[in-house]
CSV table of C-alpha atoms in Angstrom, one decimal:
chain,number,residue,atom,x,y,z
F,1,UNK,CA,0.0,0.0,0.0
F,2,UNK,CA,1.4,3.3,-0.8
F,3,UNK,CA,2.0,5.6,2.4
F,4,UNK,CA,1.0,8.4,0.7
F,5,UNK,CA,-2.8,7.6,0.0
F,6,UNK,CA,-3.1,6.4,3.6
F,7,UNK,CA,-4.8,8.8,5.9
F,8,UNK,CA,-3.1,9.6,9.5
F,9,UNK,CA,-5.7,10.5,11.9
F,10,UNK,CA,-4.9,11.7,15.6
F,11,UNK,CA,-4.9,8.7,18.3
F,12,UNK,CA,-7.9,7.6,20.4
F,13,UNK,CA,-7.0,8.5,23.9
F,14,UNK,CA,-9.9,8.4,25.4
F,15,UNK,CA,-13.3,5.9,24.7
F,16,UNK,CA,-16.5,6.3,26.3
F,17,UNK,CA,-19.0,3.3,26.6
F,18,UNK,CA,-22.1,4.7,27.9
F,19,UNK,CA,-25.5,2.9,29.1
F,20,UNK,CA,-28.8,3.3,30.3
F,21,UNK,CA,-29.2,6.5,28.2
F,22,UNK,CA,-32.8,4.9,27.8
F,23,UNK,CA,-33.3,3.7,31.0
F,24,UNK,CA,-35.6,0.5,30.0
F,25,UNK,CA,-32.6,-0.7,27.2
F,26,UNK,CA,-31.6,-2.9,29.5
F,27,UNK,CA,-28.6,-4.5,27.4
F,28,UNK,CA,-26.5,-1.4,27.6
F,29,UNK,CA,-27.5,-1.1,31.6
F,30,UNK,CA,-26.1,-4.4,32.7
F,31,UNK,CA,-22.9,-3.8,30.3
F,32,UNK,CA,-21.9,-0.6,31.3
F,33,UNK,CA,-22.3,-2.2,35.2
F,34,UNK,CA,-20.2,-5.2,34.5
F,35,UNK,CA,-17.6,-3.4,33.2
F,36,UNK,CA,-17.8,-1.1,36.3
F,37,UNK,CA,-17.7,-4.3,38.3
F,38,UNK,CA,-14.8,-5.9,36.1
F,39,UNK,CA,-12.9,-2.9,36.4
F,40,UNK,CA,-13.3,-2.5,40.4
F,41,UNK,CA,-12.3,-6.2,40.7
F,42,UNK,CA,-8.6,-5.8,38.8
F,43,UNK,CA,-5.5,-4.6,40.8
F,44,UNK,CA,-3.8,-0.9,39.6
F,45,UNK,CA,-0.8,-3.1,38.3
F,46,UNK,CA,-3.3,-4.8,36.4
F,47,UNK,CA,-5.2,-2.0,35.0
F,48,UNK,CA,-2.3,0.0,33.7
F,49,UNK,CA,-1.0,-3.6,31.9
F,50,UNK,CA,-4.4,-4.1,30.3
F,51,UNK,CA,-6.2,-0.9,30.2
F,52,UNK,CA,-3.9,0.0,26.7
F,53,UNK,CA,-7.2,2.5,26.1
F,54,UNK,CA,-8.1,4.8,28.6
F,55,UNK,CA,-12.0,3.0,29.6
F,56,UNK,CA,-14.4,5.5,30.8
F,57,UNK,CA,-17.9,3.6,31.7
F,58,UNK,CA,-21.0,6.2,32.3
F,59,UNK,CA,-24.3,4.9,33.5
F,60,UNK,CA,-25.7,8.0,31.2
F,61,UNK,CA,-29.1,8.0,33.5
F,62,UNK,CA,-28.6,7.2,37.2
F,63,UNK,CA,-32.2,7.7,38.2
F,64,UNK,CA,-32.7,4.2,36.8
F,65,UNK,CA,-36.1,2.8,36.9
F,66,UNK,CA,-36.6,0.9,33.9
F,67,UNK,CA,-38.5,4.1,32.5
F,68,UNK,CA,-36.8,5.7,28.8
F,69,UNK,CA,-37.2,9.1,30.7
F,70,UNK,CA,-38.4,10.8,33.6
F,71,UNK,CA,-39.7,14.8,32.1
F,72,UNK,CA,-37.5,14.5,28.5
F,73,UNK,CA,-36.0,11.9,26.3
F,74,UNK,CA,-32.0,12.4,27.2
F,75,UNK,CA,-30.9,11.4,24.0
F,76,UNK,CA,-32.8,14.2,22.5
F,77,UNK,CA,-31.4,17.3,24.6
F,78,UNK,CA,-27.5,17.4,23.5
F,79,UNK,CA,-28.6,19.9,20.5
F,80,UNK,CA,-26.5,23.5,21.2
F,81,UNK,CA,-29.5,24.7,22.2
F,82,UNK,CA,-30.2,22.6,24.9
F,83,UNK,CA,-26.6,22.6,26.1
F,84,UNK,CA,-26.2,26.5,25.9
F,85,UNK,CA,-29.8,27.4,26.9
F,86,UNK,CA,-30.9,29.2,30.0
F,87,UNK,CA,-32.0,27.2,33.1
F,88,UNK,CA,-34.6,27.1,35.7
F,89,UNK,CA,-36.4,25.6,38.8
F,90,UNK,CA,-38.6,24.2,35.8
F,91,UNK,CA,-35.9,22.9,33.7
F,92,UNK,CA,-36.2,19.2,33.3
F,93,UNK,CA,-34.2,16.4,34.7
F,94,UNK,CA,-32.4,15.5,31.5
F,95,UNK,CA,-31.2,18.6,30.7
F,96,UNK,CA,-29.7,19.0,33.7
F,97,UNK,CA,-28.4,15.1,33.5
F,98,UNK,CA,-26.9,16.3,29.9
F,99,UNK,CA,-25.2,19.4,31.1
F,100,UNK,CA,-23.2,17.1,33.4
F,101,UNK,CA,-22.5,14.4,30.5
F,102,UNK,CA,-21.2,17.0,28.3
F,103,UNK,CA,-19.2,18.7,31.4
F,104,UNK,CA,-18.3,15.3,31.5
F,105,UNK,CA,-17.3,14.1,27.7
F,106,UNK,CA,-17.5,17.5,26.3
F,107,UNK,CA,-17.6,19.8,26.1
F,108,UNK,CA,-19.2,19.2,22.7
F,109,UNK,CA,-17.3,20.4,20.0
F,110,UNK,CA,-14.3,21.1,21.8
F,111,UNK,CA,-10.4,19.9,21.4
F,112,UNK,CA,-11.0,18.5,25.2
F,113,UNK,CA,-14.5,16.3,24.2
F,114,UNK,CA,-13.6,12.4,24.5
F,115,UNK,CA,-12.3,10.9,21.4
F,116,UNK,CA,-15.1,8.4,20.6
F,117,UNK,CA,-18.1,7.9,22.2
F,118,UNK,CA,-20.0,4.2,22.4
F,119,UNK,CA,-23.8,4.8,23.7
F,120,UNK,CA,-25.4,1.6,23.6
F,121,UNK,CA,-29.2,1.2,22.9
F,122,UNK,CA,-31.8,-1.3,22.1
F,123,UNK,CA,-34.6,-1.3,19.3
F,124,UNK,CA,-37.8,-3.1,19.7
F,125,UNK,CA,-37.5,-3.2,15.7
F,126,UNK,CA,-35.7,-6.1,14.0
F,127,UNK,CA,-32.9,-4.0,12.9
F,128,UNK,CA,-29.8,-6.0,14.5
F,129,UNK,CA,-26.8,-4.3,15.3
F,130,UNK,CA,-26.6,-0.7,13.7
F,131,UNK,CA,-24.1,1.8,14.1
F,132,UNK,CA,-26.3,5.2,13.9
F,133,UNK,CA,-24.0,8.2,13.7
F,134,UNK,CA,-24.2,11.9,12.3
F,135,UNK,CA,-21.5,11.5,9.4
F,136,UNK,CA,-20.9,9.7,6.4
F,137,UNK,CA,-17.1,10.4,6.6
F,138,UNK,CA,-15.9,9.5,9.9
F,139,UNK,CA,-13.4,7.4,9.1
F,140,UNK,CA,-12.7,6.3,12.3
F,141,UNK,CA,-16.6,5.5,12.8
F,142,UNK,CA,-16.5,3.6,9.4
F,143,UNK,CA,-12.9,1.7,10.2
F,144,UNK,CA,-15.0,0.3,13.1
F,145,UNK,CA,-18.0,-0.6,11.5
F,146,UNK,CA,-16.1,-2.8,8.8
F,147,UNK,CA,-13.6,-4.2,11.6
F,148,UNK,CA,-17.3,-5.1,13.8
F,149,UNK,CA,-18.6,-6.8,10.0
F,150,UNK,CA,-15.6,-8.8,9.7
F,151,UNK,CA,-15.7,-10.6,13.4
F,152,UNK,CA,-19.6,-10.8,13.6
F,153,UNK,CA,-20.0,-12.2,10.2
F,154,UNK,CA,-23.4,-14.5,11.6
F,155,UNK,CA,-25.2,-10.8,13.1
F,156,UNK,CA,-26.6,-8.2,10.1
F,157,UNK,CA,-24.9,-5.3,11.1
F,158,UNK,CA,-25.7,-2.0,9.0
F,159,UNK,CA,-24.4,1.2,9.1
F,160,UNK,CA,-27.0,4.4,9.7
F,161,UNK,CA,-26.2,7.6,8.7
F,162,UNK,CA,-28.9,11.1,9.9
F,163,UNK,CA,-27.9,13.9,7.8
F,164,UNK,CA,-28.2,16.5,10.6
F,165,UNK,CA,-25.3,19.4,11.6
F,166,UNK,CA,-23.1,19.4,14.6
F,167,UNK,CA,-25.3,21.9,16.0
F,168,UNK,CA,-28.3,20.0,15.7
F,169,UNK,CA,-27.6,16.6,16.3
F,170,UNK,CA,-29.0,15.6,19.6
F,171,UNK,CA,-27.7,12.3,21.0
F,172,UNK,CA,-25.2,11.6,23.6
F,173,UNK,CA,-22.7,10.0,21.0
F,174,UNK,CA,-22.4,14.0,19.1
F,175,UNK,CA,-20.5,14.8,22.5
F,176,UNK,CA,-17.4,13.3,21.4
F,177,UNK,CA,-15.2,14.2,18.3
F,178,UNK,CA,-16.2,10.6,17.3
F,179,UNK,CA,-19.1,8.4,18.1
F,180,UNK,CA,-22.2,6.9,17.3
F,181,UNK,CA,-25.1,5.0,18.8
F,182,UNK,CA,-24.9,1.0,19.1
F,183,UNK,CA,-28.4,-0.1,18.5
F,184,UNK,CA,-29.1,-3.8,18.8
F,185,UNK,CA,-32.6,-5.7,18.5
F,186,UNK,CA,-34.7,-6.8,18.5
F,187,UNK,CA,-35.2,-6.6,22.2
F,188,UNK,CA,-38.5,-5.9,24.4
F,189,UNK,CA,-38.0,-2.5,26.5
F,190,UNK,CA,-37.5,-3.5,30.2
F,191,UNK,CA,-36.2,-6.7,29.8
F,192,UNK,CA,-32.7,-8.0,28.4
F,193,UNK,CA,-32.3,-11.4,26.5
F,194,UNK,CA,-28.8,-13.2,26.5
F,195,UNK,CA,-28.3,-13.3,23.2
F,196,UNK,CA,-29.0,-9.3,22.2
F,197,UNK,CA,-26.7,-8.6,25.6
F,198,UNK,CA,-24.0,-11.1,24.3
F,199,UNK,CA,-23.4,-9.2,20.9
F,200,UNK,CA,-23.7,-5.8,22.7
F,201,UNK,CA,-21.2,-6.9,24.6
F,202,UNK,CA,-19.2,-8.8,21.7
F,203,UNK,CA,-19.7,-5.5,19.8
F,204,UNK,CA,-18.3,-3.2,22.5
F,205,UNK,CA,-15.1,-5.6,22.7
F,206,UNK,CA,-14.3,-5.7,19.1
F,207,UNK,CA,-14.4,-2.2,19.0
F,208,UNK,CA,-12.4,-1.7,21.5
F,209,UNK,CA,-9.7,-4.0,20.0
F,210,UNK,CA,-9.9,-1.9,16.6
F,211,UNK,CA,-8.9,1.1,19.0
F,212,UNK,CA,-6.2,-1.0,20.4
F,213,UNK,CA,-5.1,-1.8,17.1
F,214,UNK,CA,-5.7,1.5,15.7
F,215,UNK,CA,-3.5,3.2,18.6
F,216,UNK,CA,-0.7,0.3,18.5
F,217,UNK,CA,0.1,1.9,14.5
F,218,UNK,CA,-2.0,-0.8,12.6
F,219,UNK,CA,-2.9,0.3,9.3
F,220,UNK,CA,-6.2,-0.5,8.3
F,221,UNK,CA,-7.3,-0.7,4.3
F,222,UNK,CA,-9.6,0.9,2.4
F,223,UNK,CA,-12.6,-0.7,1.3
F,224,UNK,CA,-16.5,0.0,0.7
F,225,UNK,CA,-19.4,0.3,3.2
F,226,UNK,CA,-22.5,0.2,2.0
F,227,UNK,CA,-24.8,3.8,4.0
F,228,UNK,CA,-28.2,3.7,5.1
F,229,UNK,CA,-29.0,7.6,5.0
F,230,UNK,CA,-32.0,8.3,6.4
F,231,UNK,CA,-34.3,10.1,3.8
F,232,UNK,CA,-37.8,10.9,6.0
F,233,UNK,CA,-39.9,9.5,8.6
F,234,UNK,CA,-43.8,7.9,8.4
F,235,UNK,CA,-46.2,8.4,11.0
F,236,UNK,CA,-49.1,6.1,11.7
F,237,UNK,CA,-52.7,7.0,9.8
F,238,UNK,CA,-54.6,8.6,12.2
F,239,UNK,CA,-58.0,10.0,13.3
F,240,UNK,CA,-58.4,13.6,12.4
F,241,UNK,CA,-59.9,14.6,15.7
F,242,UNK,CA,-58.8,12.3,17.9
F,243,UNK,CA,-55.4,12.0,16.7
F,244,UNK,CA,-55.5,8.4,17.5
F,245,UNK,CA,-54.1,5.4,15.4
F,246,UNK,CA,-56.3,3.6,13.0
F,247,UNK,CA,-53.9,1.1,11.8
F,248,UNK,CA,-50.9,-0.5,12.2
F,249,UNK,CA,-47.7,-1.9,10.6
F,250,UNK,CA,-48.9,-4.3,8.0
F,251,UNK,CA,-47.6,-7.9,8.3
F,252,UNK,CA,-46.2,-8.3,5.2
F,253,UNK,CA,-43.6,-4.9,6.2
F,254,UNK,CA,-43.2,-5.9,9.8
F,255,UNK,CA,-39.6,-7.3,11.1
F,256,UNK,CA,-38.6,-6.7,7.3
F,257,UNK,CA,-36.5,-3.7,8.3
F,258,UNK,CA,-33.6,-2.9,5.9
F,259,UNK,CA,-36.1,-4.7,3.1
F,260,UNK,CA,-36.6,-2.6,0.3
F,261,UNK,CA,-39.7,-0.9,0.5
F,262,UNK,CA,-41.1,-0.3,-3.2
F,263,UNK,CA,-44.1,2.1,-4.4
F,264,UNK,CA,-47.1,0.6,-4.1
F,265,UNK,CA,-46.3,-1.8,-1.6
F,266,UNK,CA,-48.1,-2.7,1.8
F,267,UNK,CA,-47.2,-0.3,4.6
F,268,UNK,CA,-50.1,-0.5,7.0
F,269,UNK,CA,-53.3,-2.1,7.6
F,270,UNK,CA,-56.1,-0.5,9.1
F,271,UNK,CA,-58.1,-1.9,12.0
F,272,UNK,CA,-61.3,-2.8,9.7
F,273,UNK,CA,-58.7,-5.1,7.7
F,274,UNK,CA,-58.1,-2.4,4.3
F,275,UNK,CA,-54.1,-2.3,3.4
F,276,UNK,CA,-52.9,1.1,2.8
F,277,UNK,CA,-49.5,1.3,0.1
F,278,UNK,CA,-46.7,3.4,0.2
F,279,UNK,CA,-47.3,6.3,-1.9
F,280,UNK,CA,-43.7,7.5,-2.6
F,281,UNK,CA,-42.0,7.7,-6.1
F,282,UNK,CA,-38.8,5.9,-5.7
F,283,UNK,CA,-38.0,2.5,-3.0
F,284,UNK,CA,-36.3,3.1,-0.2
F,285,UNK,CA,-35.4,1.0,2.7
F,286,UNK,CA,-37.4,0.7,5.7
F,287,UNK,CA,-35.6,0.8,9.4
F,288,UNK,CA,-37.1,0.8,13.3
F,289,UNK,CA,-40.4,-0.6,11.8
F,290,UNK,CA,-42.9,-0.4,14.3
F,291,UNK,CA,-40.2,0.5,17.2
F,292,UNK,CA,-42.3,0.8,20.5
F,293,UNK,CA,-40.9,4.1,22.0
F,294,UNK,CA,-41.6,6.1,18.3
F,295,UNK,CA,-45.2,6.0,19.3
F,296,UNK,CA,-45.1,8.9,21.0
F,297,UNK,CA,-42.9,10.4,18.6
F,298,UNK,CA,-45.4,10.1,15.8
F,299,UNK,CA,-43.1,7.6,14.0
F,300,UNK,CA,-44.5,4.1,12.3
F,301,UNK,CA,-41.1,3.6,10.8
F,302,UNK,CA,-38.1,5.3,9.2
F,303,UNK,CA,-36.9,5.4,5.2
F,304,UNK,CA,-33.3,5.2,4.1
F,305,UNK,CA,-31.5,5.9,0.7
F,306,UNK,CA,-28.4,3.1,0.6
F,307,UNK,CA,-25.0,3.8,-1.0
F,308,UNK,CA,-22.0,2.6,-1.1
F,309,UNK,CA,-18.8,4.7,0.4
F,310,UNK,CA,-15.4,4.3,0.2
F,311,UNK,CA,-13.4,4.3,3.1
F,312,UNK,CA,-9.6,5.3,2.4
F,313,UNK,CA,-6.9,3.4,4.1
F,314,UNK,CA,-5.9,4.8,7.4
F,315,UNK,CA,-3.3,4.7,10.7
F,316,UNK,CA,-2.7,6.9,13.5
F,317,UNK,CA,-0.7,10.3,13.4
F,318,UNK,CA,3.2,9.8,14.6
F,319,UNK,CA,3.8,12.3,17.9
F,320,UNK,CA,5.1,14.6,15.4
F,321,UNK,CA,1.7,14.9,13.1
F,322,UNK,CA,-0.3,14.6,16.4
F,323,UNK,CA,1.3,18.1,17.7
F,324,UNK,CA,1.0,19.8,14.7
F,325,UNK,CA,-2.6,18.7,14.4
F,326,UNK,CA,-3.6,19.6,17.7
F,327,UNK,CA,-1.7,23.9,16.9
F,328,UNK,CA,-3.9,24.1,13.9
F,329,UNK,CA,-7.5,22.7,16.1
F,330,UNK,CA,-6.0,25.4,19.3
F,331,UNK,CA,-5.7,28.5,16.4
F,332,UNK,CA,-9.4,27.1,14.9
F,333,UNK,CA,-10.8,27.4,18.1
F,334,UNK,CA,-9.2,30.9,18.8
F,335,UNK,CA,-10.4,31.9,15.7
């Protein structure tokens, strides 16, 4: 491979593996706390010999009673708005809780954020494992997604992309310079099942070992990804007074997620047994069909556009690159 067309990125130097963000995705719960517990149970000598990442493990919602929220969804309020917004006896819980997180990771944006940030979550959807992120050219993001592809070759694994600014992307993940959302399912809310914990937990690990192997001056080859971008969002058919459902996910569309949806092909079907179609003008593929906490959200399911990306080849920065890298983000963030 010629050095020349592979890119250096800086090093991960800090990873963040968050759960409970949702406090009734269980999986991502009882991970994050037996890492805690794996991690209390190992001597310092230990540690420093094993520990070639720096770990950080956040229980992202401590007020954990199996509900997604208490006032707000948390995944919802790390927009700059809600970070940067003024604050009350009436604020909500979350907010507050997300303040601390981005004290905490963050601050958002910023050369001192955590490098990449793992937030685990669960679908009730039959989606798999997805990596959901903001960016269709994080290469770091990408690097891990093919590495997870290649060592969990029995477990669909696809790659979600939301086409939404730094600004306004909203999830705990934005907080670090890297990071995305590791959605598994399908998986009842407030409850965990061994084998959606077990690739969580198999997922976390590999990743961890790309980092390892990122850090350690592996170089990593390019290749293609195939992109789920997600185009628009469909809401249930519903009353025009009451606002209430009058139909659900069709059986031929539900559990089909990633299955190409085409015009004219069953979506819904109402409660006195008529199918409704899809009405758009070109197929796309549905994702989180029928997910149980979109209810309230007004969401039935989401579309995506695929593509295929290339990835370029990649290692880390040498100390050298890694300085001057970090004078030109200090004189950027001056400016």
């Amino acid at each position: 491979m010629e050095e020349d067309k592979v890119l250096c990125l800086p090093r991960l130097s800090q990873v963040a593996v968050c759960g409970g963000t949702h406090g009734n995705e269980l999986s991502g719960v009882y991970l994050v706390r037996e890492l805690l517990k794996a991690k209390k149970n190992v001597t310092k000598q230990e540690d420093e010999e094993e520990e070639a990442v720096p770990l950080l493990m956040v229980l992202s919602h401590p007020l954990q009673q199996c509900f997604r929220y208490i006032d707000t969804d948390l995944n919802r309020c790390f927009t700059h708005a809600s970070l940067s917004g003024p604050m009350s006896g009436m604020t909500p819980y979350e907010i507050i809780r997300a303040r601390q997180l981005n004290t905490m990771l963050g601050p958002k944006g910023s050369h001192g954020a955590v490098d990449l940030v793992c937030d685990l979550h669960n679908t009730t959807a039959n989606m798999g494992l997805c990596l959901i992120t903001y960016s269709d050219c994080d290469w770091i993001c990408l690097h891990i997604f093919r590495h997870l592809q290649k060592q969990m070759p029995d477990i669909p694994l696809r790659y979600i992309h939301f086409d939404v600014s730094n600004k306004e992307s909203y999830s705990l993940d934005s907080v670090g310079k890297h990071g995305f959302a590791m959605e598994i399912g399908p998986q009842p809310h407030g409850v965990v099942r061994s084998n959606i914990y077990m690739a969580m937990k198999a997922g976390v690990q590999h990743m961890l070992d790309w980092v390892q192997s990122f850090n350690s001056g592996s170089t990593f080859e390019e290749g293609f990804v195939d992109v789920f971008t997600m185009v628009k969002h469909i809401d249930y058919p519903r009353d025009s007074e009451t606002r209430t459902i009058t139909a659900a996910i069709h059986p031929q569309l539900q559990d089909q997620d990633f299955c190409l949806l085409r015009p004219g092909g069953p979506l819904f079907q109402t409660f006195s047994g008529e199918t409704l179609r899809y009405k758009g003008d070109e197929p796309l593929y549905p994702f989180f069909i029928n997910e149980c906490a979109y209810y309230e959200k007004g969401i039935a399911l989401s579309l995506a556009r695929k593509r295929q990306v290339m990835v370029p080849a990649i290692r880390v920065q040498t100390e050298q690159e890694q300085q001057a890298n970090n004078q030109r983000f200090a004189s950027e963030e001056e400016e």
